[in-house]
Structures are given as C-alpha cells and as structure tokens.
Amino acid sequence: MMQKPPPEDFLLKETNPHLGGGKVTGDKLASTYDLVEQMYYLYVRVVKAKDLPAKDVTGSCDPYVEVKLGNYKGTTRHFEKKSNPEWSQVFAFSKDRIQASVLEVTVKDKDSLKDDFIGRVLFDLNEVPRRVPPDSPLAPQWYRLDDKKGERAKGELMLAVWMGTQADEAFPEAWNSDAATVSGADGLANMRSKVYLSPKLWYLRVNIIEAQDLQPSDKGRYPEVFVKAILGNQALRTRISQSRTINPMWNEDLMFVAAEPFEEPLILSVEDRVAPNKDEVLGRCAIPLQYIDRRLDHRPVNTRWFNLEKHVVVVEGEKKKEIKFSSRIHMRICLEGGYHVLDESTHYSSDLRPTAKQLWKNNIGVLELGILSAQGLMPMKTKDGRGTTDAYCVAKYGQKWVRTRTIIDSFIPRWNEQYTWEVFDPCTVITIGVFDNCHLHGGDKAGGSKDARIGKVRIRLSTLETDRVYTHSYPLLVLHPNGVKKMGEIHLAVRFTCSSLLNMLHMYSHPLLPKMHYIHPLTVSQLDSLRHQATQIVSMRLTRAEPPLRKEVVEYMLDVGSHMWSMRRSKANFFRIMGVFSGLIAVGKWFDQICHWRNPITTVLIHILFIILVMYPELILPTIFLYLFLIGVWHYRWRPRHPPHMDTRLSHADSAHPDELNEEFDTFPTSSPPDVVRMRYDRLRSIAGRIQTVVGDLATQGERLQSLLSWRDPRASALFVLFCLVSAIVLYVTPFQVVAFLSGIYVLRHPRFRYKLPSVPLNFFRRLPARTDCML
C-alpha cells in the first residue's frame, strides 16, 4: 500500500551549522563542546567590596552593584549596614547584543527615595581578555572606585571581566542579558538551565498469606475479611477470603511503586465487610520500607509475621477502659530489584536497566546532544497586546532530564547547549520537547498557569550510525482539536559514539527487559497501573525540584494518556498492519499471475526453478537465504540517511475528521453533550459490529477445521478419514519428489486446464459445520 508523502513543510531538513567553531575532522569534531555553535558572552564577576564610605550617622551603608552595558543593566542583591559586602555574582552579556564600547560597574547605596552613587569602575571592551575552557578561571582583582568626574573615590571593588563562550562554567548560574526583562528571584530561577535526575523507583511486592486470631465485633456471623494496603497515594486490596474464619487465608500478591528515599510507610489494615458499604477495621500495622528485604532474582525471601494492633474502648460503669488486641498477619514483602520500573511506554523507552545497580552491565557508548536553536515558533501567549513566546527545551534519556535556559520573547531562540548521556542499550529512544515558559512574570500567582507544549521529537539510537554527527531541523508538530499544526522547527545535532562494537552487537541477543519480566511476568493490567503510579511519582518528585520541572511537562514527555481510545490512532494502526501484510499480498498476486500465465516467459522460468528445487531439495534453504542476502545488499544503496521523525501521513493526523479529534481530546470520563456522546457511541457500535463479523468469520473457519475429525457431520468426517487412509498409502509407496513435482505442476497448470468454479477441497471445506448454529 503506497501512501502519499507528507507535505514538504512537515519533512526533516538536513542543515550545515558552524559547529564547535569549525573544528571538524571528518565526521568527528575536535573539541569537547563541539555539537553547538559558539556564542560569545561578556562575563562580569562581582566578588566583594571593601572600605566603602558611610552615608548615614550609623557609619555604614546599604551597598549593591549595578553592571551596565548599553541598554542592558543588571544588579546584585543589596546588604544592609555593611561596608565590606560580598556578592560573588556573575553577569553575562551576549556579544550579539552589545551596543556600547564601555562597561560601567557602579556601586550604589540603597535608599528608599533615591539610590546614592558611591563609585564606579569603567572598562574598555577592546581591552577585555578572552578565556576559553579548559583554561583556569580568571582571577578577580581589586579596582579603585572613581567618582563621576573620574577622580579617585573611597572604596575598592573586586572584579573579574572576560570574554568567553557558553561553555564557561560560570554560564549556567550567571545573570543573563536575555533575562533583563525578568524581575524577581523566582522568575530568574525559572529560566536557568538545569539537570534533573528521576528518583530511583522500585516495585514493592506484598504477598499476603494469612492472618491469625482476628477479633470481629460480631461473634455470631462468619467474617468476610480482606486486606487493604496503602502506600502514599496508592491503595490496593485483596479479595475477600474464602475461609470464613478468624484465621483467613489469601496467598495474594499486591504490587506497588516506591521511590527512594522512602518517605512513607506501607500501611496494612485487615477489614471485615459487615455491610455492603460498611467495613470494620480488625487490625492495622505500619511497615517502614527502609527495613524491607531487597530481592535481585527469583529466589523467594523469608516470610514474616507482623502484629496487627486494634484498640477497643470498653465502658464499665462510669469508667472507660482501653483493651488492646494483638492479631497477626503472615506476609512476604520485598523490594524487587530485578525488574525495570516502566515510567515510559516500552515502544520508546529510554532506559531498560533493572532497578538494582548490582545487575547493571557496562555502558556501550555515549550519546551527545546539541540543542542549537528553533525557528518559526508560533506565539503562545499575549503580552502588552502582542504575541510572544518564552521557549525552553527539555530532553529526557534514562534517569537524566535536562532543561535549557529560557529565551525571552523570541520566535527564533538560540540555546546552543550540549549534553551527554551514557548509553547501555542501543534500542532506546531520546525525547526532546519544546515548551513555553509561563512562570516568569508571576504566572504562579495568576491562577496557576501551565507551561504550554510547542512540540516534541523522538530519536531512536539504533537508527543512528556510530560516530556520525547528525544535524537536522525537525518539525514541531502538535495535534490540536482542529487538526495537526506545525508550531515551528527545532535544530538539533546528535552523535552516538560506541565504545565497543562487539558489546553493542552482543546486546541484540539479549532480551529487551530484565530477566525477571520473563521469569515472573506481570500482567498487562498490572503494568498499566504500575506505569501510571510511576509517572505520578516522577512528576511529583521533579515538581519539588528548584526550579521545578512541572507536572504538565513531565507528563507530556512521558506520553501519559497515550493508551486512551482514539479513532485516528486506531485507523493508523489498522493501515500499519495492512502495510506489514502488503508484501505477502503482493507475493500472492504475483504468484497468481504466474499460475495464470500472464507472462509466459516468467512462468516457464519458475517451472524450471521449481523442477531444480524438487530434484535437489537441499538447495531450498540456501536459495532462500541467498535471495534474502541479495535483497539486503541491493537495498543498502537506498538505506535511510536521516533519523526517523513524526509522520503526519502515518499517524492519519492530516486526514482525521474534526469530531474524531474532538473525541480524542475529550476528558475521561467524558464532558461532551449527550447528543455528541450518543453519536459517538453509535459510531463505535458500527465499527465494533464490523470487527465482530470478522472475528466471527475467523472462528467459523477454525471450527470447520476442528469438525473434520469430530464426527459432527458423520458423512464429511467419514469422507475425510477415508481420504486420509488413501493418502497415507499413496504417499508411502510414492517418492516424495514425485508427489511434490506433480503437485507443483498441477498448481502452475495453464489456464486452459482450469475451471472458474471453486475447487473440490474448497467446496468440501465450506460445507463443514461450525458452531454458528448454536449462537443466540
């Protein structure tokens, strides 16, 4: 099945940026910060001051430093009543935006009415030294302060001024001239680049075996006992025990997700169902996770008895007496270190290692990512009556998340930041997302606004050639209720370096997930529930970082909600299946043409090949594998040279009906009007009816095969049994090569010897009974 190519605007574009200052050696680059374009900054490090003059009767001042370059101005924090302050702050001014030839560093005294001038230091930019890592940091020096007339004033200021690049170690924490319009410490913190680590996640297995000596309040009834387990926001319960006694048994597993450091205990309560909506607690216990056994393989851990505490207040006359019952519960609890806790879909997971570090293999290479720039971004919000975008990027691979700095008010932001990850499996995916920062100007106070998604890109490492630098511009495509929309383009540079080719090739023989997933597999429903809990824990922990990586960002990167029903996605998956079987369908059509002699020369050649293979059957398998080898070598010339990217045609995003998209973006449970829900339900019933018919037809064919020897139709079964006896005798006395030759010649016979009516075996098969007669 051939599909139309996506629009030109939605395609991947190869670029040729000036990476690493042009230090290129073949496909490899020569410096450690070589996957980005160099951006030059003027750095000013304000360290401290001494001997500042007193401006009031107390003999001290409230000093702060103002660094001014053209129209850009940055200030340090101020100190109260201190003549020898220490700031240790760094300011970075982009060279592309420098509009002056003199840098002015002024010390001022904070005042409620007007700040007083203390002194200043001037620098000629032509005299500023240049520093490039790995050079050591430039040592700060003492500079005497001058007054406005250029004469010497009282006090000295320790400074360091140099010209460097974004590779400078002072750059991440420096005040940036891009943030000149951002005010407040929170706003500045929310725009800096940061690296985050996902919490270490464990599966917690709670095997509840039995309980003893329970004390139900009603002695005259059989208790209906179950166990409820709570860990943080996760709550699970066992089934009601079949043994209706005070010593119930379950032998049931409950699975949770726990994150280090373990902050909350596991709380277990044994409860009795005394009424349809009323449960009585028979005992409770809290178990800290720090003291639970950790299992690395399938060997069982020891069981333990835990005391269940229940306090009952008994009134005797006018006195209240507290009686303490102590029941027990028998359990096997362990933290599973042999599983990988899935917080991403297995189709594009970035990490497949088990939780326990003792089971990790050595890394096979390094992934380097250069986030260069974006182009043509759409305005995401309105400020001062005009559209604007404050864009930043987030990249996630393994447990490491990176966030670039925010570029203020730009539709063509340039980040030029480079990051690296260790690679342990080549069949993994890195995800890069672009977002609009809505928390720079008091967004948290203005109703809790969310960072808007601009788009994301996925790159599978196994599709990359090793040691090659890929520089491409990826379209940022987002699906909206009114259709697919291009939000801009992101320019990336990617390189996957392999440390050992042999180890990487050996990885292809290993199972995708750790062995515990196959020795003790989890059910599909368990995996879905545990993945949901894992994503909630990761988003909650990253939200507590400073600056926070917000919940909407984490959920978009982890693709939360991708399992929900979507008519568009169902169509896309159907046509993907048809694309998989299109090769078999094409072979079937070609063979049908051979059988009907549409091209006599080809049919004669196939006859000759068939006779050779019948005469020499040992050539069959070598011929097949040689044919596959030649096809692979032939296709090598047209191998993909670019990484894969989001395909709107494959996703059916550009041809989806508006109501289908509206349904995809609907909440769960639905919030649509009843008429719309009724229409969608009827549509779903219609589609399900077709699927039901196809499934029923498949079941019918299978039941006809079963009925051959079931004697449901005694005449058909007798004919088939007699046919099997005759076939066994004929095949025993006839050489196999003769049978194969005659069968092939019969199948490839000329159309003159064919009939348009169905064949006798097909007629016989269609007359066999199926169980459709027994269906209501």
Short mmCIF file of N, CA and C in Angstrom, two decimals, residues 59-200:
data_model
loop_
_atom_site.label_atom_id
_atom_site.label_comp_id
_atom_site.label_asym_id
_atom_site.label_seq_id
_atom_site.Cartn_x
_atom_site.Cartn_y
_atom_site.Cartn_z
N GLY A 59 27.31 55.12 60.41
CA GLY A 59 28.65 54.76 59.96
C GLY A 59 28.70 53.61 59.00
N SER A 60 27.60 53.29 58.30
CA SER A 60 27.58 52.19 57.33
C SER A 60 26.66 52.57 56.17
N CYS A 61 26.60 51.69 55.19
CA CYS A 61 25.75 51.92 54.02
C CYS A 61 25.06 50.62 53.63
N ASP A 62 24.11 50.72 52.69
CA ASP A 62 23.39 49.55 52.16
C ASP A 62 23.80 49.35 50.71
N PRO A 63 24.96 48.75 50.45
CA PRO A 63 25.53 48.76 49.09
C PRO A 63 24.95 47.67 48.20
N TYR A 64 24.95 47.97 46.92
CA TYR A 64 24.71 46.97 45.88
C TYR A 64 25.47 47.45 44.64
N VAL A 65 25.63 46.57 43.67
CA VAL A 65 26.41 46.87 42.46
C VAL A 65 25.48 46.81 41.25
N GLU A 66 25.63 47.81 40.39
CA GLU A 66 24.89 47.86 39.13
C GLU A 66 25.88 47.71 37.99
N VAL A 67 25.65 46.68 37.13
CA VAL A 67 26.51 46.43 35.97
C VAL A 67 25.73 46.86 34.74
N LYS A 68 26.26 47.84 34.00
CA LYS A 68 25.53 48.42 32.87
C LYS A 68 26.37 48.33 31.60
N LEU A 69 25.73 47.85 30.53
CA LEU A 69 26.38 47.78 29.23
C LEU A 69 25.34 48.20 28.20
N GLY A 70 25.47 49.41 27.72
CA GLY A 70 24.49 49.93 26.78
C GLY A 70 23.13 50.05 27.43
N ASN A 71 22.12 49.41 26.82
CA ASN A 71 20.77 49.45 27.36
C ASN A 71 20.49 48.35 28.37
N TYR A 72 21.46 47.45 28.58
CA TYR A 72 21.25 46.33 29.49
C TYR A 72 21.85 46.67 30.85
N LYS A 73 21.11 46.29 31.88
CA LYS A 73 21.54 46.62 33.23
C LYS A 73 21.17 45.50 34.17
N GLY A 74 22.15 45.03 34.97
CA GLY A 74 21.91 44.01 35.97
C GLY A 74 22.40 44.49 37.33
N THR A 75 21.72 44.05 38.39
CA THR A 75 22.07 44.49 39.74
C THR A 75 22.24 43.29 40.65
N THR A 76 23.13 43.44 41.63
CA THR A 76 23.30 42.42 42.66
C THR A 76 22.26 42.67 43.76
N ARG A 77 22.20 41.73 44.71
CA ARG A 77 21.38 41.96 45.90
C ARG A 77 22.08 43.01 46.77
N HIS A 78 21.33 43.66 47.64
CA HIS A 78 21.94 44.70 48.49
C HIS A 78 22.04 44.19 49.94
N PHE A 79 23.03 44.72 50.65
CA PHE A 79 23.25 44.39 52.06
C PHE A 79 22.91 45.61 52.91
N GLU A 80 22.35 45.35 54.03
CA GLU A 80 22.02 46.44 54.95
C GLU A 80 23.15 46.64 55.96
N LYS A 81 23.56 47.92 56.07
CA LYS A 81 24.54 48.33 57.09
C LYS A 81 25.83 47.51 56.98
N LYS A 82 26.43 47.48 55.82
CA LYS A 82 27.63 46.69 55.65
C LYS A 82 28.58 47.43 54.72
N SER A 83 29.79 47.70 55.20
CA SER A 83 30.78 48.44 54.40
C SER A 83 31.71 47.52 53.65
N ASN A 84 31.72 46.22 53.99
CA ASN A 84 32.59 45.24 53.31
C ASN A 84 31.74 44.06 52.81
N PRO A 85 30.85 44.30 51.86
CA PRO A 85 29.93 43.24 51.41
C PRO A 85 30.61 42.24 50.47
N GLU A 86 30.03 41.04 50.39
CA GLU A 86 30.48 40.01 49.47
C GLU A 86 29.27 39.53 48.66
N TRP A 87 29.36 39.61 47.33
CA TRP A 87 28.24 39.21 46.47
C TRP A 87 28.51 37.90 45.73
N SER A 88 29.65 37.78 45.10
CA SER A 88 30.02 36.59 44.31
C SER A 88 28.93 36.27 43.27
N GLN A 89 28.57 37.26 42.49
CA GLN A 89 27.58 37.09 41.43
C GLN A 89 28.23 37.33 40.07
N VAL A 90 27.71 36.60 39.04
CA VAL A 90 28.25 36.68 37.70
C VAL A 90 27.16 37.20 36.76
N PHE A 91 27.57 38.12 35.87
CA PHE A 91 26.68 38.68 34.85
C PHE A 91 27.23 38.31 33.49
N ALA A 92 26.33 37.92 32.56
CA ALA A 92 26.73 37.54 31.21
C ALA A 92 25.93 38.36 30.20
N PHE A 93 26.66 39.08 29.32
CA PHE A 93 26.02 39.91 28.28
C PHE A 93 26.34 39.30 26.93
N SER A 94 25.31 39.03 26.15
CA SER A 94 25.51 38.43 24.83
C SER A 94 26.27 39.39 23.93
N LYS A 95 27.30 38.87 23.25
CA LYS A 95 28.11 39.71 22.36
C LYS A 95 27.29 40.22 21.18
N ASP A 96 26.30 39.41 20.76
CA ASP A 96 25.48 39.82 19.61
C ASP A 96 24.63 41.05 19.92
N ARG A 97 24.41 41.32 21.23
CA ARG A 97 23.54 42.44 21.60
C ARG A 97 24.30 43.60 22.25
N ILE A 98 25.61 43.55 22.20
CA ILE A 98 26.39 44.64 22.79
C ILE A 98 26.24 45.90 21.93
N GLN A 99 25.83 46.97 22.56
CA GLN A 99 25.59 48.24 21.86
C GLN A 99 26.45 49.37 22.42
N ALA A 100 27.51 49.04 23.12
CA ALA A 100 28.38 50.06 23.72
C ALA A 100 29.81 49.56 23.67
N SER A 101 30.74 50.49 23.87
CA SER A 101 32.16 50.14 23.87
C SER A 101 32.76 50.20 25.27
N VAL A 102 31.95 50.60 26.27
CA VAL A 102 32.45 50.76 27.63
C VAL A 102 31.50 50.02 28.57
N LEU A 103 32.09 49.25 29.48
CA LEU A 103 31.34 48.57 30.53
C LEU A 103 31.43 49.41 31.80
N GLU A 104 30.30 49.67 32.41
CA GLU A 104 30.25 50.51 33.60
C GLU A 104 29.77 49.68 34.79
N VAL A 105 30.60 49.58 35.84
CA VAL A 105 30.26 48.86 37.07
C VAL A 105 30.18 49.89 38.19
N THR A 106 28.98 50.08 38.73
CA THR A 106 28.74 51.15 39.69
C THR A 106 28.32 50.56 41.03
N VAL A 107 28.88 51.12 42.11
CA VAL A 107 28.46 50.75 43.46
C VAL A 107 27.52 51.85 43.96
N LYS A 108 26.34 51.43 44.43
CA LYS A 108 25.35 52.38 44.90
C LYS A 108 24.89 52.01 46.31
N ASP A 109 24.30 53.03 46.96
CA ASP A 109 23.76 52.86 48.30
C ASP A 109 22.24 52.84 48.20
N LYS A 110 21.63 51.73 48.68
CA LYS A 110 20.18 51.57 48.58
C LYS A 110 19.49 52.59 49.47
N ASP A 111 18.53 53.32 48.89
CA ASP A 111 17.79 54.33 49.64
C ASP A 111 16.32 54.24 49.23
N SER A 112 15.46 54.57 50.18
CA SER A 112 14.02 54.45 49.91
C SER A 112 13.56 55.46 48.85
N LEU A 113 14.20 56.61 48.76
CA LEU A 113 13.81 57.63 47.81
C LEU A 113 14.63 57.56 46.53
N LYS A 114 15.94 57.71 46.66
CA LYS A 114 16.82 57.68 45.50
C LYS A 114 18.15 57.08 45.93
N ASP A 115 18.60 56.08 45.15
CA ASP A 115 19.85 55.42 45.47
C ASP A 115 21.02 56.37 45.25
N ASP A 116 21.94 56.40 46.25
CA ASP A 116 23.10 57.29 46.19
C ASP A 116 24.26 56.63 45.46
N PHE A 117 24.97 57.44 44.71
CA PHE A 117 26.15 56.99 43.97
C PHE A 117 27.35 56.94 44.91
N ILE A 118 28.08 55.79 44.93
CA ILE A 118 29.28 55.66 45.76
C ILE A 118 30.54 55.74 44.91
N GLY A 119 30.57 55.00 43.82
CA GLY A 119 31.74 54.99 42.95
C GLY A 119 31.54 54.02 41.81
N ARG A 120 32.44 54.06 40.83
CA ARG A 120 32.30 53.19 39.67
C ARG A 120 33.66 52.81 39.11
N VAL A 121 33.60 51.75 38.26
CA VAL A 121 34.79 51.30 37.53
C VAL A 121 34.39 51.15 36.07
N LEU A 122 35.18 51.70 35.16
CA LEU A 122 34.90 51.64 33.73
C LEU A 122 35.90 50.70 33.04
N PHE A 123 35.40 49.93 32.05
CA PHE A 123 36.25 49.01 31.29
C PHE A 123 36.04 49.26 29.81
N ASP A 124 37.13 49.35 29.07
CA ASP A 124 37.08 49.44 27.62
C ASP A 124 36.97 48.01 27.07
N LEU A 125 35.91 47.72 26.30
CA LEU A 125 35.68 46.35 25.83
C LEU A 125 36.80 45.85 24.92
N ASN A 126 37.51 46.75 24.29
CA ASN A 126 38.62 46.32 23.43
C ASN A 126 39.78 45.75 24.23
N GLU A 127 39.82 46.08 25.53
CA GLU A 127 40.91 45.61 26.38
C GLU A 127 40.54 44.39 27.20
N VAL A 128 39.31 43.87 27.05
CA VAL A 128 38.86 42.73 27.86
C VAL A 128 39.52 41.45 27.35
N PRO A 129 40.13 40.65 28.23
CA PRO A 129 40.79 39.41 27.78
C PRO A 129 39.76 38.35 27.39
N ARG A 130 40.21 37.39 26.60
CA ARG A 130 39.35 36.29 26.15
C ARG A 130 39.78 35.01 26.85
N ARG A 131 38.80 34.23 27.31
CA ARG A 131 39.08 32.97 28.00
C ARG A 131 38.20 31.88 27.43
N VAL A 132 38.80 30.73 27.16
CA VAL A 132 38.07 29.57 26.64
C VAL A 132 38.45 28.36 27.48
N PRO A 133 37.50 27.65 28.07
CA PRO A 133 37.84 26.42 28.80
C PRO A 133 38.58 25.47 27.87
N PRO A 134 39.51 24.65 28.39
CA PRO A 134 39.76 24.36 29.81
C PRO A 134 40.74 25.31 30.52
N ASP A 135 40.87 26.52 30.04
CA ASP A 135 41.68 27.48 30.81
C ASP A 135 41.12 27.65 32.21
N SER A 136 42.01 27.90 33.17
CA SER A 136 41.56 28.12 34.54
C SER A 136 40.78 29.43 34.63
N PRO A 137 39.90 29.53 35.64
CA PRO A 137 39.11 30.77 35.78
C PRO A 137 40.02 31.99 35.97
N LEU A 138 39.56 33.11 35.46
CA LEU A 138 40.32 34.35 35.57
C LEU A 138 40.27 34.85 37.01
N ALA A 139 41.42 35.16 37.58
CA ALA A 139 41.49 35.62 38.97
C ALA A 139 40.95 37.04 39.08
N PRO A 140 40.02 37.28 40.03
CA PRO A 140 39.50 38.65 40.21
C PRO A 140 40.56 39.57 40.81
N GLN A 141 40.42 40.86 40.55
CA GLN A 141 41.37 41.86 41.03
C GLN A 141 40.63 42.99 41.73
N TRP A 142 41.39 43.73 42.59
CA TRP A 142 40.83 44.91 43.26
C TRP A 142 40.95 46.12 42.33
N TYR A 143 39.85 46.83 42.21
CA TYR A 143 39.83 48.05 41.43
C TYR A 143 39.36 49.20 42.32
N ARG A 144 40.07 50.33 42.20
CA ARG A 144 39.68 51.51 42.96
C ARG A 144 38.46 52.16 42.32
N LEU A 145 37.59 52.66 43.18
CA LEU A 145 36.38 53.31 42.70
C LEU A 145 36.66 54.76 42.34
N ASP A 146 36.05 55.22 41.25
CA ASP A 146 36.15 56.62 40.82
C ASP A 146 34.77 57.26 40.96
N ASP A 147 34.80 58.59 41.17
CA ASP A 147 33.53 59.31 41.20
C ASP A 147 33.10 59.66 39.78
N LYS A 148 32.04 60.44 39.64
CA LYS A 148 31.50 60.75 38.32
C LYS A 148 32.43 61.62 37.50
N LYS A 149 33.36 62.33 38.18
CA LYS A 149 34.31 63.18 37.45
C LYS A 149 35.57 62.42 37.04
N GLY A 150 35.66 61.16 37.42
CA GLY A 150 36.84 60.37 37.10
C GLY A 150 37.93 60.46 38.14
N GLU A 151 37.67 61.15 39.25
CA GLU A 151 38.65 61.24 40.31
C GLU A 151 38.45 60.10 41.29
N ARG A 152 39.52 59.83 42.03
CA ARG A 152 39.51 58.69 42.92
C ARG A 152 38.51 58.91 44.06
N ALA A 153 37.68 57.88 44.33
CA ALA A 153 36.73 57.90 45.45
C ALA A 153 37.15 56.85 46.47
N LYS A 154 36.48 56.89 47.60
CA LYS A 154 36.81 55.95 48.68
C LYS A 154 36.19 54.59 48.38
N GLY A 155 36.96 53.54 48.66
CA GLY A 155 36.46 52.18 48.49
C GLY A 155 37.08 51.48 47.29
N GLU A 156 37.06 50.15 47.38
CA GLU A 156 37.59 49.31 46.29
C GLU A 156 36.59 48.19 46.00
N LEU A 157 36.65 47.68 44.76
CA LEU A 157 35.74 46.64 44.30
C LEU A 157 36.54 45.53 43.63
N MET A 158 36.29 44.29 44.06
CA MET A 158 36.98 43.14 43.46
C MET A 158 36.14 42.60 42.29
N LEU A 159 36.74 42.58 41.11
CA LEU A 159 36.04 42.20 39.88
C LEU A 159 36.90 41.27 39.04
N ALA A 160 36.22 40.56 38.14
CA ALA A 160 36.88 39.83 37.05
C ALA A 160 36.02 40.01 35.81
N VAL A 161 36.62 40.46 34.73
CA VAL A 161 35.90 40.71 33.47
C VAL A 161 36.62 39.97 32.36
N TRP A 162 35.87 39.17 31.60
CA TRP A 162 36.49 38.44 30.49
C TRP A 162 35.44 38.15 29.42
N MET A 163 35.93 37.80 28.24
CA MET A 163 35.07 37.41 27.13
C MET A 163 35.18 35.89 26.98
N GLY A 164 34.04 35.20 27.02
CA GLY A 164 34.04 33.75 26.92
C GLY A 164 32.86 33.26 26.10
N THR A 165 32.66 31.94 26.13
CA THR A 165 31.55 31.31 25.39
C THR A 165 30.57 30.69 26.39
N GLN A 166 29.53 30.06 25.84
CA GLN A 166 28.56 29.42 26.71
C GLN A 166 29.12 28.16 27.35
N ALA A 167 30.33 27.74 26.95
CA ALA A 167 30.98 26.59 27.59
C ALA A 167 31.60 26.95 28.92
N ASP A 168 31.62 28.23 29.26
CA ASP A 168 32.22 28.66 30.52
C ASP A 168 31.44 28.09 31.70
N GLU A 169 32.17 27.64 32.74
CA GLU A 169 31.49 27.04 33.89
C GLU A 169 30.66 28.05 34.66
N ALA A 170 30.90 29.35 34.46
CA ALA A 170 30.11 30.37 35.14
C ALA A 170 28.78 30.63 34.44
N PHE A 171 28.60 30.12 33.23
CA PHE A 171 27.42 30.47 32.44
C PHE A 171 26.10 29.99 33.04
N PRO A 172 25.99 28.73 33.52
CA PRO A 172 24.66 28.26 33.98
C PRO A 172 24.06 29.10 35.10
N GLU A 173 24.87 29.59 36.05
CA GLU A 173 24.34 30.32 37.19
C GLU A 173 24.42 31.84 37.01
N ALA A 174 24.90 32.29 35.86
CA ALA A 174 25.08 33.72 35.66
C ALA A 174 23.75 34.40 35.33
N TRP A 175 23.65 35.67 35.73
CA TRP A 175 22.54 36.52 35.25
C TRP A 175 22.78 36.78 33.78
N ASN A 176 21.77 36.57 32.95
CA ASN A 176 21.94 36.67 31.51
C ASN A 176 21.22 37.91 30.99
N SER A 177 21.81 38.55 30.01
CA SER A 177 21.16 39.74 29.45
C SER A 177 19.83 39.40 28.79
N ASP A 178 19.62 38.10 28.45
CA ASP A 178 18.31 37.70 27.92
C ASP A 178 17.22 37.84 28.97
N ALA A 179 17.63 37.86 30.26
CA ALA A 179 16.66 37.94 31.35
C ALA A 179 16.50 39.36 31.87
N ALA A 180 16.85 40.34 31.06
CA ALA A 180 16.80 41.71 31.55
C ALA A 180 15.39 42.14 31.89
N THR A 181 14.38 41.55 31.22
CA THR A 181 13.00 41.96 31.49
C THR A 181 12.35 41.13 32.59
N VAL A 182 13.07 40.14 33.13
CA VAL A 182 12.52 39.28 34.17
C VAL A 182 12.90 39.85 35.52
N SER A 183 11.92 39.97 36.40
CA SER A 183 12.17 40.51 37.72
C SER A 183 11.87 39.46 38.77
N GLY A 184 12.56 39.54 39.90
CA GLY A 184 12.30 38.63 41.00
C GLY A 184 13.18 37.41 40.94
N ALA A 185 13.52 36.88 42.12
CA ALA A 185 14.39 35.71 42.20
C ALA A 185 13.71 34.47 41.61
N ASP A 186 12.38 34.33 41.81
CA ASP A 186 11.68 33.17 41.28
C ASP A 186 11.68 33.17 39.76
N GLY A 187 11.47 34.34 39.16
CA GLY A 187 11.49 34.41 37.71
C GLY A 187 12.84 34.06 37.13
N LEU A 188 13.92 34.56 37.76
CA LEU A 188 15.27 34.24 37.28
C LEU A 188 15.57 32.76 37.46
N ALA A 189 15.14 32.17 38.57
CA ALA A 189 15.40 30.75 38.80
C ALA A 189 14.66 29.88 37.79
N ASN A 190 13.47 30.31 37.36
CA ASN A 190 12.66 29.52 36.43
C ASN A 190 13.18 29.55 35.00
N MET A 191 14.17 30.35 34.70
CA MET A 191 14.64 30.44 33.32
C MET A 191 16.05 29.88 33.14
N ARG A 192 16.66 29.39 34.21
CA ARG A 192 18.02 28.86 34.11
C ARG A 192 18.02 27.41 33.64
N SER A 193 19.12 27.00 33.02
CA SER A 193 19.27 25.61 32.60
C SER A 193 19.62 24.75 33.80
N LYS A 194 19.06 23.56 33.84
CA LYS A 194 19.28 22.65 34.96
C LYS A 194 19.31 21.21 34.47
N VAL A 195 19.90 20.35 35.29
CA VAL A 195 19.90 18.90 35.07
C VAL A 195 19.15 18.27 36.23
N TYR A 196 18.21 17.38 35.92
CA TYR A 196 17.41 16.71 36.93
C TYR A 196 17.65 15.21 36.83
N LEU A 197 17.43 14.52 37.94
CA LEU A 197 17.52 13.06 37.97
C LEU A 197 16.20 12.50 38.46
N SER A 198 15.67 11.51 37.73
CA SER A 198 14.46 10.84 38.18
C SER A 198 14.76 10.09 39.46
N PRO A 199 13.79 9.96 40.36
CA PRO A 199 14.01 9.17 41.57
C PRO A 199 14.21 7.70 41.22
N LYS A 200 14.94 7.00 42.06
CA LYS A 200 15.14 5.57 41.87
C LYS A 200 13.88 4.84 42.27
#
